[in-house]
Amino acid sequence: MNKNYYLDIIKRPFFSKKSSFLCKKNNVLVFKVKRNVNKLDIYYSIKKIFDFKIKKIRTLLVKKRIKSKNKKNNIIKIWKKVYIILKKKQSINIINKLN
């Protein structure tokens, strides 16, 4: 499969307090991915794009919710989050890999 297919699977890295803590302590990356992909597709796309040695992959669906702002209700749809646990002694430098 071509590289565009792998780039379409992974939407973007997900940054939060918890994800930054996991990245520093446990060598874990968090990504937002397409909702209909499985762990095997995610594994090959991460392997192809970033060339990381992956120990384990965990996925979860984040449920939809209503977010109100200025008396307007916005519905945030269901999306998929992936925790990628890397093997020991892997350097996590995503910014240089994406360029």
Coordinates of C-alpha atoms in Angstrom, one line a residue:
M1 CA 0.0 0.0 0.0
N2 CA 1.1 3.5 -0.6
K3 CA 2.2 6.0 1.9
N4 CA -0.9 8.2 1.5
Y5 CA -3.0 5.4 2.8
Y6 CA -0.9 5.2 6.0
L7 CA -1.0 9.0 6.4
D8 CA -4.8 9.0 6.1
I9 CA -5.2 6.5 9.0
I10 CA -3.4 8.7 11.5
K11 CA -5.1 12.1 11.7
R12 CA -2.9 13.9 14.2
P13 CA -1.0 13.5 17.5
F14 CA -3.2 14.2 20.6
F15 CA -1.8 16.5 23.2
S16 CA -3.1 16.9 26.8
K17 CA -1.7 16.8 30.3
K18 CA -2.2 13.1 30.5
S19 CA -0.6 12.4 27.2
S20 CA 2.5 14.5 27.9
F21 CA 2.9 12.8 31.3
L22 CA 2.6 9.3 29.7
C23 CA 5.1 10.3 27.0
K24 CA 7.7 11.4 29.5
K25 CA 7.3 8.6 32.1
N26 CA 6.2 5.5 30.1
N27 CA 7.3 6.1 26.5
V28 CA 3.7 6.3 25.2
L29 CA 2.4 8.2 22.2
V30 CA -1.2 9.3 21.8
F31 CA -2.8 9.8 18.4
K32 CA -6.2 10.6 17.0
V33 CA -7.0 8.1 14.2
K34 CA -9.8 7.2 11.9
R35 CA -12.7 5.5 13.6
N36 CA -13.0 2.5 11.4
V37 CA -9.4 1.2 11.5
N38 CA -8.1 -1.7 13.5
K39 CA -4.9 -2.2 15.5
L40 CA -3.1 -4.0 12.7
D41 CA -3.6 -1.0 10.3
I42 CA -2.5 1.4 13.0
Y43 CA 0.6 -0.8 13.7
Y44 CA 1.7 -0.8 10.1
S45 CA 1.1 2.9 9.6
I46 CA 3.1 3.9 12.7
K47 CA 5.8 1.5 11.6
K48 CA 5.9 2.9 8.1
I49 CA 5.7 6.6 8.9
F50 CA 7.8 6.9 12.1
D51 CA 9.8 3.7 12.2
F52 CA 9.2 3.0 15.9
K53 CA 9.5 -0.3 17.7
I54 CA 6.1 -0.9 19.1
K55 CA 5.5 -2.9 22.2
K56 CA 1.7 -2.6 22.5
I57 CA -1.3 -0.7 21.0
R58 CA -4.4 0.3 23.0
T59 CA -7.4 1.9 21.4
L60 CA -10.5 3.5 22.8
L61 CA -13.5 5.3 21.4
V62 CA -14.2 8.7 22.9
K63 CA -18.0 9.1 23.2
K64 CA -19.9 12.0 21.7
R65 CA -20.8 14.9 23.9
I66 CA -22.5 18.3 23.8
K67 CA -20.3 21.3 24.3
S68 CA -22.0 24.6 24.9
K69 CA -20.5 28.0 24.1
N70 CA -22.3 31.3 24.0
K71 CA -25.7 29.6 24.2
K72 CA -24.9 27.5 21.2
N73 CA -24.8 23.7 21.6
N74 CA -22.2 21.9 19.5
I75 CA -22.1 18.1 19.2
I76 CA -18.7 16.6 19.2
K77 CA -18.9 13.2 17.4
I78 CA -17.4 9.9 18.4
W79 CA -13.7 9.6 17.6
K80 CA -10.9 7.1 18.2
K81 CA -7.8 7.6 20.4
V82 CA -4.8 5.3 20.3
Y83 CA -2.1 4.8 22.9
I84 CA 1.1 3.4 21.4
I85 CA 3.5 2.0 23.9
L86 CA 7.0 1.9 22.6
K87 CA 9.8 -0.4 23.6
K88 CA 12.5 0.8 26.0
K89 CA 15.2 3.1 24.8
Q90 CA 13.2 4.6 21.9
S91 CA 13.6 8.3 21.4
I92 CA 10.4 10.1 20.9
N93 CA 10.9 13.0 18.5
I94 CA 7.7 13.2 16.4
I95 CA 8.3 16.7 15.2
N96 CA 11.5 15.9 13.4
K97 CA 9.9 12.7 11.9
L98 CA 7.0 14.6 10.5
N99 CA 9.2 17.1 8.6

